[in-house]
Amino acid sequence: MNKHLIVLALIALLCISQVEGFRHSRRRSSNNGNSSDSGSTTKNNDNTESTTSDNSNTENGENSTDTSTDTSTSSGSDVESVLLALHNNLRSSLGIAPLTWSSSLASASQAWSDTMASTGNFKHGGTNGSGENIAYGTARVYDASDLFGFWSSESKWFITGPNYPDVSTTGNALDVAHYTQILWSKTTEVGCGLSESSSGLNYLTCQYYPPGNILGEAVY
């Protein structure tokens, strides 16, 4: 009889020990989750817009991008080298001829980025006869390559083959209009400008010649 009581007592102690261990485990998991949450980064104030052949515009908010680099884009030469490489790397991956840098398009793009930064008015400026992509984001979070990533991320909706505007899985060509302008095979020149506002936003403009997104024509 005494042996049975001893066995029952041992079982009870074992159960109590397992419950306490479970409580400590749950407490450690909760603390780790809070630490992870407090260290997370949220990217806000991002938006993009592009021109199309029917003068419609599109705005998209993206929370992240995989095309960021560590390259500084604080000077005009940095903006040129980074953005020309990003455009041409994307085009090259699909067998599309590279773009050349246009100083006149870059000058017009820089002037428009400066205007958006000074006024806070995010809209198209445009140069007659050229296409245009624009984007903005918090300067300490988004550099020029990140903003380009908003446009290139539209590839997830792009349909290869059909003529524009039947090029999006969403049924709306505006959802891929930045991406298609980057890839447009008849476009040969690009120029871009980046400007930071006093409120800490980076505004990016890229202009293209000849313009893309022409109704009834192939992207590439």
XYZ file of N, CA and C in Angstrom:
660
model
N 0.831 -1.205 0.000
C 0.000 0.000 0.000
C 0.868 1.259 0.000
N 1.906 1.214 0.829
C 2.797 2.368 0.910
C 3.504 2.602 -0.425
N 3.834 1.460 -1.111
C 4.488 1.598 -2.414
C 3.577 2.303 -3.416
N 2.262 1.996 -3.369
C 1.305 2.660 -4.269
C 1.228 4.153 -3.997
N 1.241 4.529 -2.710
C 1.182 5.957 -2.361
C 2.422 6.688 -2.855
N 3.561 6.037 -2.738
C 4.810 6.663 -3.194
C 4.780 6.890 -4.707
N 4.292 5.870 -5.464
C 4.197 5.992 -6.922
C 3.262 7.130 -7.326
N 2.102 7.216 -6.652
C 1.148 8.291 -6.958
C 1.746 9.661 -6.659
N 2.487 9.755 -5.557
C 3.110 11.027 -5.199
C 4.127 11.439 -6.253
N 4.923 10.477 -6.734
C 5.915 10.778 -7.767
C 5.258 11.242 -9.063
N 4.148 10.588 -9.431
C 3.415 10.988 -10.653
C 2.890 12.412 -10.525
N 2.354 12.750 -9.338
C 1.829 14.100 -9.099
C 2.925 15.137 -9.220
N 4.102 14.839 -8.637
C 5.224 15.784 -8.728
C 5.672 15.969 -10.180
N 5.693 14.882 -10.942
C 6.077 14.961 -12.344
C 5.125 15.832 -13.146
N 3.827 15.702 -12.900
C 2.825 16.523 -13.597
C 2.999 17.988 -13.280
N 3.241 18.300 -11.991
C 3.433 19.702 -11.580
C 4.653 20.294 -12.274
N 5.725 19.481 -12.341
C 6.958 19.946 -12.986
C 6.736 20.249 -14.459
N 5.970 19.401 -15.171
C 5.702 19.617 -16.590
C 4.870 20.865 -16.817
N 3.882 21.116 -15.940
C 3.048 22.310 -16.061
C 3.871 23.559 -15.880
N 4.772 23.578 -14.872
C 5.604 24.745 -14.628
C 6.563 24.984 -15.794
N 7.112 23.856 -16.335
C 7.995 23.992 -17.496
C 7.271 24.581 -18.673
N 6.006 24.177 -18.914
C 5.205 24.713 -20.003
C 4.955 26.209 -19.812
N 4.687 26.617 -18.554
C 4.444 28.035 -18.278
C 5.681 28.864 -18.587
N 6.868 28.377 -18.172
C 8.102 29.110 -18.448
C 8.385 29.178 -19.942
N 8.087 28.079 -20.647
C 8.291 28.066 -22.090
C 7.406 29.088 -22.782
N 6.136 29.176 -22.381
C 5.208 30.150 -22.965
C 5.675 31.561 -22.683
N 6.222 31.806 -21.470
C 6.685 33.137 -21.096
C 7.878 33.549 -21.951
N 8.802 32.605 -22.204
C 9.958 32.908 -23.050
C 9.524 33.206 -24.482
N 8.571 32.454 -25.019
C 8.082 32.690 -26.378
C 7.449 34.051 -26.502
N 6.676 34.436 -25.503
C 6.007 35.736 -25.522
C 7.023 36.857 -25.511
N 8.057 36.744 -24.681
C 9.070 37.786 -24.604
C 9.845 37.895 -25.906
N 10.174 36.744 -26.520
C 10.883 36.779 -27.792
C 10.045 37.436 -28.873
N 8.753 37.195 -28.882
C 7.879 37.805 -29.873
C 7.832 39.308 -29.724
N 7.766 39.807 -28.496
C 7.737 41.243 -28.275
C 9.034 41.887 -28.724
N 10.166 41.221 -28.447
C 11.448 41.760 -28.855
C 11.545 41.846 -30.369
N 11.067 40.812 -31.052
C 11.094 40.796 -32.509
C 10.212 41.890 -33.088
N 9.031 42.064 -32.508
C 8.112 43.090 -33.002
C 8.706 44.476 -32.845
N 9.350 44.720 -31.722
C 9.866 46.061 -31.469
C 11.027 46.402 -32.396
N 11.667 45.360 -32.954
C 12.778 45.612 -33.849
C 12.389 45.665 -35.309
N 11.118 45.505 -35.621
C 10.687 45.493 -37.019
C 10.658 46.897 -37.587
N 10.790 46.977 -38.915
C 10.757 48.263 -39.619
C 9.564 48.301 -40.541
N 8.796 49.368 -40.483
C 7.660 49.566 -41.376
C 7.990 50.681 -42.338
N 7.818 50.418 -43.642
C 8.090 51.426 -44.664
C 6.781 52.087 -45.073
N 6.706 53.384 -44.887
C 5.478 54.128 -45.179
C 5.727 55.195 -46.233
N 4.652 55.927 -46.562
C 4.726 57.079 -47.467
C 5.268 56.725 -48.834
N 4.927 55.519 -49.322
C 5.411 55.151 -50.637
C 4.287 55.182 -51.650
N 4.628 55.661 -52.844
C 3.618 55.772 -53.880
C 4.305 55.815 -55.220
N 3.627 55.391 -56.258
C 4.183 55.464 -57.597
C 3.121 55.885 -58.576
N 3.583 56.432 -59.690
C 2.626 56.864 -60.706
C 3.314 56.833 -62.052
N 2.591 56.528 -63.109
C 3.194 56.511 -64.443
C 2.212 57.019 -65.479
N 2.755 57.500 -66.592
C 1.904 57.937 -67.695
C 1.565 56.759 -68.577
N 0.448 56.865 -69.299
C 0.081 55.872 -70.298
C -0.336 56.605 -71.558
N -0.545 55.834 -72.625
C -0.820 56.456 -73.909
C -2.161 57.171 -73.949
N -3.074 56.834 -73.023
C -4.372 57.497 -73.031
C -4.466 58.552 -71.938
N -3.287 59.016 -71.483
C -3.194 60.086 -70.491
C -3.794 59.725 -69.146
N -3.960 58.419 -68.859
C -4.409 57.995 -67.551
C -3.214 57.840 -66.632
N -3.452 57.937 -65.320
C -2.393 57.786 -64.350
C -2.724 56.649 -63.414
N -1.693 56.146 -62.728
C -1.922 55.107 -61.738
C -1.095 55.388 -60.511
N -1.612 55.056 -59.341
C -0.889 55.207 -58.107
C -0.922 53.885 -57.365
N 0.234 53.458 -56.876
C 0.331 52.199 -56.152
C 1.170 52.407 -54.903
N 0.785 51.757 -53.796
C 1.569 51.802 -52.574
C 2.189 50.451 -52.316
N 3.513 50.365 -52.328
C 4.203 49.117 -52.070
C 4.887 49.203 -50.712
N 4.831 48.099 -49.932
C 5.432 48.102 -48.614
C 6.873 47.646 -48.596
N 7.306 46.968 -49.619
C 8.678 46.487 -49.622
C 9.152 46.262 -51.030
N 10.486 46.117 -51.159
C 11.074 45.831 -52.447
C 12.326 45.010 -52.265
N 12.625 44.159 -53.235
C 13.802 43.308 -53.163
C 14.937 43.832 -54.023
N 14.789 45.018 -54.606
C 15.797 45.486 -55.535
C 16.668 46.575 -54.934
N 16.648 46.749 -53.620
C 17.449 47.780 -52.999
C 18.928 47.422 -53.064
N 19.801 48.446 -53.069
C 21.231 48.238 -53.055
C 21.839 49.114 -51.991
N 23.129 48.911 -51.708
C 23.835 49.731 -50.744
C 24.475 50.933 -51.403
N 24.266 51.103 -52.703
C 24.887 52.191 -53.438
C 24.236 53.524 -53.091
N 25.031 54.513 -52.756
C 24.511 55.837 -52.447
C 23.994 56.494 -53.713
N 22.879 57.220 -53.592
C 22.341 57.931 -54.749
C 22.198 59.414 -54.426
N 23.187 59.934 -53.695
C 23.093 61.308 -53.231
C 23.481 62.313 -54.303
N 24.262 61.921 -55.314
C 24.681 62.851 -56.354
C 24.066 62.471 -57.686
N 24.122 63.427 -58.629
C 23.565 63.169 -59.944
C 24.240 62.013 -60.647
N 25.582 61.907 -60.501
C 26.296 60.819 -61.160
C 25.915 59.470 -60.574
N 25.654 59.437 -59.257
C 25.223 58.193 -58.624
C 23.844 57.789 -59.126
N 22.949 58.756 -59.224
C 21.605 58.477 -59.723
C 21.691 57.920 -61.129
N 22.531 58.516 -61.963
C 22.671 58.035 -63.340
C 23.183 56.606 -63.372
N 24.277 56.330 -62.663
C 24.881 55.004 -62.743
C 23.982 53.931 -62.159
N 23.340 54.230 -61.028
C 22.481 53.230 -60.383
C 21.236 52.960 -61.211
N 20.549 54.010 -61.623
C 19.276 53.816 -62.318
C 19.460 53.304 -63.742
N 20.505 53.733 -64.420
C 20.741 53.193 -65.761
C 21.053 51.694 -65.667
N 21.834 51.320 -64.655
C 22.146 49.896 -64.474
C 20.895 49.092 -64.122
N 20.043 49.630 -63.272
C 18.818 48.915 -62.898
C 17.905 48.720 -64.106
N 17.750 49.767 -64.898
C 16.931 49.649 -66.110
C 17.510 48.597 -67.049
N 18.801 48.686 -67.314
C 19.401 47.821 -68.330
C 19.595 46.388 -67.848
N 19.802 46.192 -66.560
C 19.868 44.823 -66.045
C 18.537 44.112 -66.229
N 17.455 44.849 -65.974
C 16.125 44.268 -66.131
C 15.839 43.980 -67.602
N 16.163 44.911 -68.460
C 15.936 44.721 -69.890
C 16.811 43.576 -70.432
N 18.058 43.530 -70.004
C 18.973 42.487 -70.471
C 18.495 41.097 -70.085
N 17.895 40.985 -68.889
C 17.426 39.670 -68.435
C 16.330 39.115 -69.323
N 15.691 39.995 -70.117
C 14.618 39.577 -71.009
C 15.020 39.705 -72.483
N 16.304 39.962 -72.717
C 16.801 40.052 -74.086
C 16.423 41.325 -74.800
N 16.171 42.412 -74.049
C 15.775 43.695 -74.636
C 16.998 44.607 -74.687
N 17.153 45.349 -75.781
C 18.307 46.223 -75.966
C 18.398 47.260 -74.850
N 19.612 47.625 -74.456
C 19.788 48.584 -73.349
C 19.396 50.001 -73.738
N 19.111 50.789 -72.714
C 18.835 52.215 -72.889
C 20.132 53.003 -72.754
N 20.184 54.177 -73.365
C 21.286 55.111 -73.152
C 20.778 56.263 -72.296
N 21.687 56.899 -71.568
C 21.326 57.990 -70.679
C 21.197 59.284 -71.465
N 20.099 59.999 -71.267
C 19.855 61.277 -71.939
C 20.007 62.409 -70.932
N 20.955 63.287 -71.173
C 21.156 64.412 -70.252
C 19.979 65.368 -70.270
N 19.326 65.495 -71.431
C 18.175 66.405 -71.504
C 16.981 65.830 -70.743
N 16.751 64.524 -70.855
C 15.675 63.897 -70.083
C 16.000 63.933 -68.589
N 17.274 63.748 -68.252
C 17.684 63.787 -66.845
C 17.479 65.177 -66.261
N 17.789 66.191 -67.041
C 17.612 67.570 -66.585
C 16.136 67.882 -66.345
N 15.281 67.443 -67.287
C 13.842 67.660 -67.129
C 13.294 66.864 -65.955
N 13.796 65.649 -65.765
C 13.343 64.810 -64.655
C 13.754 65.422 -63.321
N 15.002 65.922 -63.251
C 15.474 66.540 -62.013
C 14.652 67.777 -61.676
N 14.354 68.578 -62.693
C 13.551 69.783 -62.463
C 12.177 69.418 -61.918
N 11.586 68.332 -62.439
C 10.254 67.955 -61.965
C 10.311 67.349 -60.565
N 11.339 66.567 -60.278
C 11.493 66.045 -58.919
C 11.677 67.188 -57.916
N 12.440 68.197 -58.307
C 12.622 69.372 -57.446
C 11.288 70.074 -57.190
N 10.473 70.171 -58.233
C 9.161 70.813 -58.089
C 8.271 70.037 -57.130
N 8.238 68.704 -57.286
C 7.411 67.895 -56.384
C 7.915 68.000 -54.953
N 9.245 68.024 -54.788
C 9.816 68.117 -53.440
C 9.495 69.457 -52.784
N 9.479 70.507 -53.567
C 9.238 71.841 -53.005
C 7.766 72.109 -52.735
N 6.903 71.511 -53.539
C 5.457 71.757 -53.385
C 4.747 70.648 -52.616
N 5.339 69.459 -52.575
C 4.667 68.319 -51.952
C 3.511 67.798 -52.776
N 3.421 68.259 -54.014
C 2.330 67.859 -54.902
C 2.810 66.736 -55.808
N 2.353 65.509 -55.534
C 2.802 64.336 -56.272
C 1.913 64.131 -57.490
N 2.412 64.515 -58.642
C 1.665 64.354 -59.884
C 2.653 64.406 -61.036
N 2.160 64.104 -62.239
C 3.024 64.111 -63.409
C 3.316 65.518 -63.889
N 4.536 65.690 -64.354
C 4.924 66.924 -65.015
C 4.974 66.663 -66.495
N 5.906 65.796 -66.873
C 5.973 65.338 -68.259
C 6.686 66.302 -69.178
N 7.376 65.726 -70.119
C 7.990 66.468 -71.220
C 7.314 65.998 -72.489
N 6.911 66.920 -73.335
C 6.213 66.544 -74.556
C 6.994 65.496 -75.345
N 6.305 64.421 -75.712
C 6.927 63.381 -76.511
C 7.710 62.351 -75.733
N 7.617 62.388 -74.381
C 8.338 61.410 -73.571
C 7.380 60.709 -72.621
N 7.775 59.511 -72.182
C 7.049 58.810 -71.132
C 7.613 59.208 -69.787
N 6.898 58.881 -68.721
C 7.355 59.305 -67.392
C 6.879 58.357 -66.300
N 7.795 57.958 -65.438
C 7.479 57.251 -64.200
C 7.874 58.136 -63.025
N 7.035 58.214 -62.008
C 7.381 58.971 -60.810
C 7.083 58.133 -59.578
N 7.822 58.411 -58.507
C 7.635 57.696 -57.245
C 8.143 58.555 -56.101
N 7.634 58.290 -54.888
C 8.203 58.954 -53.719
C 8.178 58.013 -52.527
N 9.034 58.305 -51.556
C 9.092 57.503 -50.338
C 9.940 58.203 -49.301
N 9.826 57.793 -48.054
C 10.599 58.371 -46.967
C 12.089 58.257 -47.262
N 12.801 59.376 -47.228
C 14.190 59.406 -47.670
C 15.088 58.481 -46.854
N 14.862 58.392 -45.549
C 15.731 57.556 -44.723
C 15.458 56.064 -44.932
N 14.388 55.739 -45.645
C 14.034 54.339 -45.899
C 14.218 53.974 -47.363
N 13.849 54.877 -48.269
C 13.851 54.579 -49.698
C 14.848 55.454 -50.448
N 15.847 54.832 -51.064
C 16.711 55.564 -51.981
C 16.205 55.339 -53.410
N 16.966 55.797 -54.382
C 16.504 55.714 -55.769
C 16.269 54.273 -56.209
N 17.131 53.363 -55.784
C 16.971 51.966 -56.198
C 15.728 51.341 -55.588
N 15.391 51.733 -54.350
C 14.160 51.234 -53.729
C 12.936 51.736 -54.481
N 12.955 53.005 -54.856
C 11.819 53.578 -55.576
C 11.668 52.919 -56.947
N 12.779 52.646 -57.604
C 12.729 51.884 -58.856
C 12.094 50.518 -58.607
N 12.353 49.948 -57.452
C 11.797 48.646 -57.109
C 10.289 48.623 -57.057
N 9.657 49.752 -56.723
C 8.199 49.818 -56.757
C 7.706 49.523 -58.174
N 8.392 50.118 -59.156
C 7.990 49.936 -60.556
C 8.261 48.509 -61.023
N 9.461 48.020 -60.748
C 9.829 46.695 -61.254
C 9.041 45.583 -60.577
N 8.534 45.830 -59.368
C 7.769 44.796 -58.654
C 6.435 44.498 -59.334
N 6.013 45.357 -60.258
C 4.777 45.107 -60.990
C 4.895 43.904 -61.928
N 6.090 43.365 -62.052
C 6.299 42.198 -62.915
C 5.420 41.022 -62.508
N 5.020 40.987 -61.240
C 4.199 39.860 -60.766
C 2.828 39.830 -61.425
N 2.406 40.941 -62.028
C 1.099 40.986 -62.705
C 1.234 41.012 -64.227
N 2.464 41.039 -64.728
C 2.680 41.222 -66.163
C 2.434 39.937 -66.936
N 1.781 40.074 -68.096
C 1.559 38.956 -69.007
C 2.446 39.152 -70.230
N 3.301 38.185 -70.502
C 4.181 38.249 -71.671
C 3.425 37.845 -72.936
N 3.584 38.610 -73.984
C 3.016 38.203 -75.273
C 2.000 39.150 -75.867
N 0.852 39.382 -75.192
C -0.182 40.228 -75.801
C 0.286 41.676 -75.964
N -0.364 42.374 -76.888
C -0.064 43.786 -77.065
C -0.672 44.609 -75.937
N -0.070 45.761 -75.698
C -0.590 46.702 -74.711
C -1.970 47.214 -75.182
N -3.007 47.233 -74.315
C -2.965 47.174 -72.856
C -3.337 45.816 -72.248
N -3.396 44.744 -73.034
C -3.824 43.444 -72.509
C -2.638 42.697 -71.897
N -1.989 43.334 -70.933
C -0.714 42.817 -70.438
C -0.699 42.568 -68.928
N -1.869 42.616 -68.285
C -1.909 42.453 -66.839
C -2.880 41.360 -66.421
N -2.475 40.555 -65.460
C -3.357 39.507 -64.938
C -4.547 40.097 -64.206
N -4.442 41.368 -63.813
C -5.542 42.022 -63.103
C -6.603 42.559 -64.055
N -6.288 42.595 -65.348
C -7.199 43.169 -66.318
C -7.063 44.668 -66.455
N -6.134 45.276 -65.703
C -5.925 46.722 -65.743
C -4.469 46.993 -66.086
N -4.218 47.538 -67.265
C -2.852 47.795 -67.708
C -2.122 48.773 -66.803
N -2.856 49.619 -66.107
C -2.213 50.596 -65.222
C -1.475 49.922 -64.072
N -1.852 48.683 -63.775
C -1.186 47.965 -62.685
C 0.227 47.540 -63.054
N 0.563 47.582 -64.341
C 1.910 47.210 -64.783
C 2.541 48.300 -65.647
N 1.970 49.489 -65.652
C 2.384 50.536 -66.585
C 3.805 51.032 -66.345
N 4.258 51.056 -65.066
C 5.647 51.460 -64.813
C 6.602 50.413 -65.388
N 6.274 49.159 -65.108
C 7.111 48.031 -65.548
C 7.194 47.968 -67.065
N 6.069 48.132 -67.740
C 6.073 48.048 -69.199
C 6.828 49.224 -69.827
N 6.774 50.401 -69.187
C 7.547 51.517 -69.723
C 9.043 51.235 -69.602
N 9.458 50.629 -68.510
C 10.867 50.268 -68.344
C 11.314 49.307 -69.435
N 10.448 48.345 -69.787
C 10.806 47.301 -70.741
C 10.523 47.665 -72.196
N 9.789 48.730 -72.443
C 9.316 49.020 -73.802
C 10.485 48.981 -74.791
N 10.414 48.071 -75.750
C 11.573 47.821 -76.616
C 11.879 48.984 -77.550
N 10.881 49.788 -77.899
C 11.111 50.908 -78.801
C 11.660 52.136 -78.068
N 11.641 52.108 -76.747
C 12.271 53.173 -75.974
C 13.777 52.969 -76.015
N 14.529 54.041 -76.273
C 15.982 53.941 -76.404
C 16.745 54.801 -75.399
N 16.065 55.786 -74.790
C 16.754 56.715 -73.884
C 15.983 56.884 -72.588
N 16.728 57.133 -71.514
C 16.136 57.399 -70.213
C 16.969 58.464 -69.507
N 16.312 59.242 -68.679
C 16.996 60.207 -67.823
C 16.200 60.365 -66.547
N 16.868 60.429 -65.408
C 16.171 60.443 -64.118
C 16.710 61.538 -63.209
N 15.904 61.935 -62.235
C 16.312 62.899 -61.232
C 15.690 62.583 -59.894
N 16.456 62.764 -58.816
C 16.014 62.473 -57.454
C 16.143 63.730 -56.612
N 15.114 64.025 -55.812
C 15.146 65.214 -54.969
C 14.525 64.910 -53.615
N 15.155 65.409 -52.548
C 14.636 65.208 -51.196
C 13.956 66.480 -50.710
N 12.752 66.337 -50.169
C 11.999 67.482 -49.668
C 12.442 67.843 -48.254
N 12.046 69.018 -47.806
C 12.370 69.455 -46.448
C 11.682 68.595 -45.402
N 10.626 67.904 -45.800
C 9.909 67.026 -44.878
C 10.483 65.607 -44.864
N 11.553 65.368 -45.639
C 12.222 64.076 -45.591
C 11.692 63.035 -46.546
N 11.144 63.477 -47.686
C 10.672 62.529 -48.706
C 11.573 62.599 -49.934
N 11.886 61.455 -50.491
C 12.594 61.385 -51.766
C 11.592 61.299 -52.906
N 11.749 62.164 -53.893
C 10.909 62.139 -55.091
C 11.782 61.749 -56.283
N 11.344 60.717 -57.001
C 12.084 60.231 -58.162
C 11.248 60.395 -59.423
N 11.871 60.924 -60.458
C 11.258 61.020 -61.792
C 12.195 60.380 -62.802
N 11.655 59.550 -63.686
C 12.396 59.049 -64.838
C 11.561 59.324 -66.080
N 12.194 59.876 -67.095
C 11.518 60.131 -68.362
C 12.168 59.308 -69.469
N 11.348 58.938 -70.462
C 11.748 57.967 -71.471
C 11.440 58.481 -72.876
N 12.355 58.151 -73.812
C 12.126 58.518 -75.210
C 12.617 57.390 -76.123
N 11.815 57.070 -77.137
C 10.405 57.420 -77.328
C 9.552 56.819 -76.207
N 8.381 57.389 -75.966
C 7.552 56.886 -74.870
C 7.010 55.501 -75.141
N 6.731 54.758 -74.078
C 6.151 53.441 -74.206
C 4.659 53.449 -73.923
N 4.131 52.242 -73.689
C 2.719 52.050 -73.355
C 1.785 52.598 -74.437
N 2.097 52.242 -75.680
C 1.300 52.672 -76.820
C 0.258 51.600 -77.109
N -1.003 52.020 -77.164
C -2.100 51.084 -77.382
C -1.901 50.294 -78.676
N -2.098 48.977 -78.586
C -2.018 48.111 -79.750
C -0.627 47.663 -80.135
N 0.393 48.103 -79.386
C 1.761 47.711 -79.701
C 2.306 46.727 -78.666
N 3.291 45.949 -79.063
C 3.920 44.986 -78.165
C 4.889 45.686 -77.224
N 4.970 45.182 -75.997
C 5.938 45.736 -75.038
C 7.346 45.443 -75.523
N 7.584 44.197 -75.909
C 8.879 43.805 -76.486
C 8.718 42.527 -77.301
